[in-house]
Amino acid sequence: MKTVAVISVITFVLIFGGVLFISMQLGNSANAIALPDLAPEDYEAAERVFADMAVERDRIQREKEELVLLRQNVAVQDKVLQDSRKQLEAVISKLEAKQSDYIQERERSATRLAKMYEAMKPAQAAPIMGALELEIVLEIMSRMKERQAAKILAKMDPGFAAQVSTHLSARGSTR
């Protein structure tokens, strides 16, 4: 048993010594590779490169932040634009509805006036219609029966009657 212990101790010493020897050799070669001989100017140049890289990194970071702010501003402006567009579309819709109502009321009014002037004697209707604006007369006459419109035209001032006739024929006459 003594021999086994002696052999074990000798084996241990040899293995441990070999490991130490190999580690020292590897450490020396690692030191030789890791620290190349550089001149002080090389270290200064490397420091300038690192400083330039830090400045560039900071500039890129600022530009990223500015870009984020710009995107946020664009999103806000887009939202405002969309809201304004919706409001404008609502106003346009209201105006179109009011315009439609106005046109319908104007149509009803012109039809009522046409019936009223048709009921009058041509000698009474002609001077009144002669005092109206041409567009109003045209709207009324275009809704009257042709026979009654002709009788009223015959009693109007000849120059005004000619204007009315010309415009009515361009429009497509009366009913």
Coordinates of C-alpha atoms in Angstrom, one line a residue:
M1 CA 0.0 0.0 0.0
K2 CA 3.0 2.2 0.5
T3 CA 4.0 1.8 -3.1
V4 CA 0.5 2.8 -4.3
A5 CA 0.7 5.9 -2.1
V6 CA 4.2 6.8 -3.3
I7 CA 3.2 6.2 -7.0
S8 CA 0.1 8.4 -6.4
V9 CA 2.2 11.2 -4.9
I10 CA 4.8 11.0 -7.7
T11 CA 2.1 11.0 -10.3
F12 CA 0.4 14.0 -8.6
V13 CA 3.6 16.0 -8.5
L14 CA 4.4 15.3 -12.1
I15 CA 0.9 16.2 -13.3
F16 CA 0.8 19.3 -11.1
G17 CA 4.3 20.4 -12.2
G18 CA 3.3 19.9 -15.9
V19 CA 0.2 21.9 -15.5
L20 CA 2.1 24.7 -13.9
F21 CA 4.8 24.6 -16.6
I22 CA 2.3 24.7 -19.4
S23 CA 0.3 27.6 -17.8
M24 CA 3.4 29.7 -17.4
Q25 CA 4.3 29.1 -21.1
L26 CA 0.7 30.0 -22.2
G27 CA 0.7 33.1 -19.9
N28 CA 4.0 34.3 -21.4
S29 CA 2.9 33.9 -24.9
A30 CA -0.5 35.5 -24.2
N31 CA 1.2 38.6 -22.7
A32 CA 3.5 38.8 -25.8
I33 CA 0.4 38.8 -28.1
A34 CA -1.9 41.0 -26.0
L35 CA 0.4 43.9 -25.6
P36 CA 2.1 44.8 -28.9
D37 CA 4.7 47.5 -28.8
L38 CA 2.9 50.7 -29.8
A39 CA 4.3 54.2 -29.9
P40 CA 2.7 56.9 -27.8
E41 CA 1.3 58.5 -31.1
D42 CA -0.6 55.3 -31.8
Y43 CA -2.3 55.4 -28.4
E44 CA -3.2 59.1 -29.1
A45 CA -4.6 58.2 -32.5
A46 CA -6.6 55.4 -31.0
E47 CA -7.9 57.8 -28.3
R48 CA -8.9 60.4 -31.0
V49 CA -10.7 57.6 -33.0
F50 CA -12.6 56.6 -29.8
A51 CA -13.4 60.3 -29.1
D52 CA -14.6 60.8 -32.7
M53 CA -16.7 57.7 -32.4
A54 CA -18.2 58.9 -29.1
V55 CA -19.0 62.3 -30.7
E56 CA -20.6 60.5 -33.7
R57 CA -22.6 58.2 -31.4
D58 CA -23.9 61.3 -29.5
R59 CA -24.8 63.0 -32.8
I60 CA -26.7 59.9 -34.0
Q61 CA -28.5 59.7 -30.7
R62 CA -29.5 63.4 -31.0
E63 CA -30.7 62.8 -34.5
K64 CA -32.7 59.8 -33.4
E65 CA -34.4 61.9 -30.7
E66 CA -35.1 64.7 -33.2
L67 CA -36.6 62.2 -35.6
V68 CA -38.8 60.8 -32.9
L69 CA -40.0 64.4 -32.1
L70 CA -40.6 65.1 -35.7
R71 CA -42.6 61.9 -36.1
Q72 CA -44.7 62.9 -33.1
N73 CA -45.2 66.4 -34.5
V74 CA -46.3 64.9 -37.8
A75 CA -48.7 62.6 -36.1
V76 CA -50.2 65.5 -34.1
Q77 CA -50.5 67.6 -37.3
D78 CA -52.0 64.7 -39.2
K79 CA -54.6 64.4 -36.4
V80 CA -55.3 68.1 -36.5
L81 CA -55.6 67.9 -40.3
Q82 CA -58.0 65.0 -40.1
D83 CA -60.1 66.7 -37.5
S84 CA -60.2 69.9 -39.6
R85 CA -61.1 67.9 -42.7
K86 CA -64.0 66.2 -40.8
Q87 CA -65.2 69.6 -39.6
L88 CA -64.9 71.0 -43.1
E89 CA -66.8 68.0 -44.6
A90 CA -69.5 68.5 -41.9
V91 CA -69.8 72.2 -42.8
I92 CA -69.9 71.4 -46.6
S93 CA -72.6 68.8 -45.9
K94 CA -74.7 71.4 -43.9
L95 CA -74.2 74.0 -46.7
E96 CA -75.2 71.5 -49.4
A97 CA -78.3 70.6 -47.3
K98 CA -79.1 74.3 -46.9
Q99 CA -78.5 74.9 -50.6
S100 CA -80.8 72.0 -51.5
D101 CA -83.5 73.5 -49.1
Y102 CA -83.0 76.9 -50.7
I103 CA -83.4 75.5 -54.2
Q104 CA -86.5 73.6 -53.3
E105 CA -88.0 76.6 -51.6
R106 CA -87.1 78.7 -54.7
E107 CA -88.7 76.1 -56.9
R108 CA -91.9 76.1 -54.7
S109 CA -91.9 79.9 -54.7
A110 CA -91.5 80.2 -58.5
T111 CA -94.3 77.6 -59.0
R112 CA -96.6 79.5 -56.6
L113 CA -95.8 82.8 -58.4
A114 CA -96.4 81.2 -61.8
K115 CA -99.8 80.0 -60.7
M116 CA -100.6 83.4 -59.2
Y117 CA -99.6 85.2 -62.4
E118 CA -101.5 82.7 -64.5
A119 CA -104.6 83.5 -62.5
M120 CA -104.2 87.2 -63.2
K121 CA -105.3 89.0 -66.3
P122 CA -102.4 89.4 -68.7
A123 CA -102.8 93.2 -68.7
Q124 CA -102.4 93.2 -64.9
A125 CA -99.5 90.6 -64.8
A126 CA -97.4 92.1 -67.6
P127 CA -96.5 95.4 -65.8
I128 CA -95.7 93.7 -62.5
M129 CA -93.5 91.0 -64.2
G130 CA -91.8 93.8 -66.3
A131 CA -90.6 95.3 -63.0
L132 CA -89.0 92.1 -61.8
E133 CA -85.4 90.9 -62.5
L134 CA -85.0 89.0 -65.7
E135 CA -83.9 85.7 -63.9
I136 CA -87.0 85.8 -61.7
V137 CA -89.3 86.4 -64.7
L138 CA -87.6 83.5 -66.5
E139 CA -88.2 81.2 -63.5
I140 CA -91.8 82.2 -63.3
M141 CA -92.5 82.0 -67.1
S142 CA -90.8 78.7 -67.5
R143 CA -93.4 77.2 -65.0
M144 CA -96.4 78.8 -66.7
K145 CA -98.6 77.3 -69.4
E146 CA -97.5 78.5 -72.8
R147 CA -100.8 80.1 -73.7
Q148 CA -100.9 82.2 -70.6
A149 CA -97.2 83.1 -70.8
A150 CA -97.7 84.2 -74.4
K151 CA -100.6 86.5 -73.4
I152 CA -98.5 88.1 -70.7
L153 CA -95.5 88.5 -73.1
A154 CA -97.8 90.3 -75.5
K155 CA -98.8 92.9 -72.9
M156 CA -95.1 93.5 -71.8
D157 CA -92.7 96.1 -73.0
P158 CA -91.6 94.9 -76.4
G159 CA -87.8 95.1 -75.6
F160 CA -88.2 93.3 -72.3
A161 CA -90.5 90.7 -73.9
A162 CA -87.8 90.1 -76.6
Q163 CA -85.2 89.4 -73.9
V164 CA -87.5 87.1 -72.0
S165 CA -88.4 85.2 -75.2
T166 CA -84.7 84.9 -76.2
H167 CA -83.7 83.5 -72.8
L168 CA -86.7 81.2 -72.7
S169 CA -86.0 79.7 -76.1
A170 CA -82.3 79.1 -75.0
R171 CA -83.5 77.4 -71.9
G172 CA -86.0 75.1 -73.6
S173 CA -89.1 77.3 -73.4
T174 CA -92.0 76.8 -71.0
R175 CA -93.6 73.5 -69.9

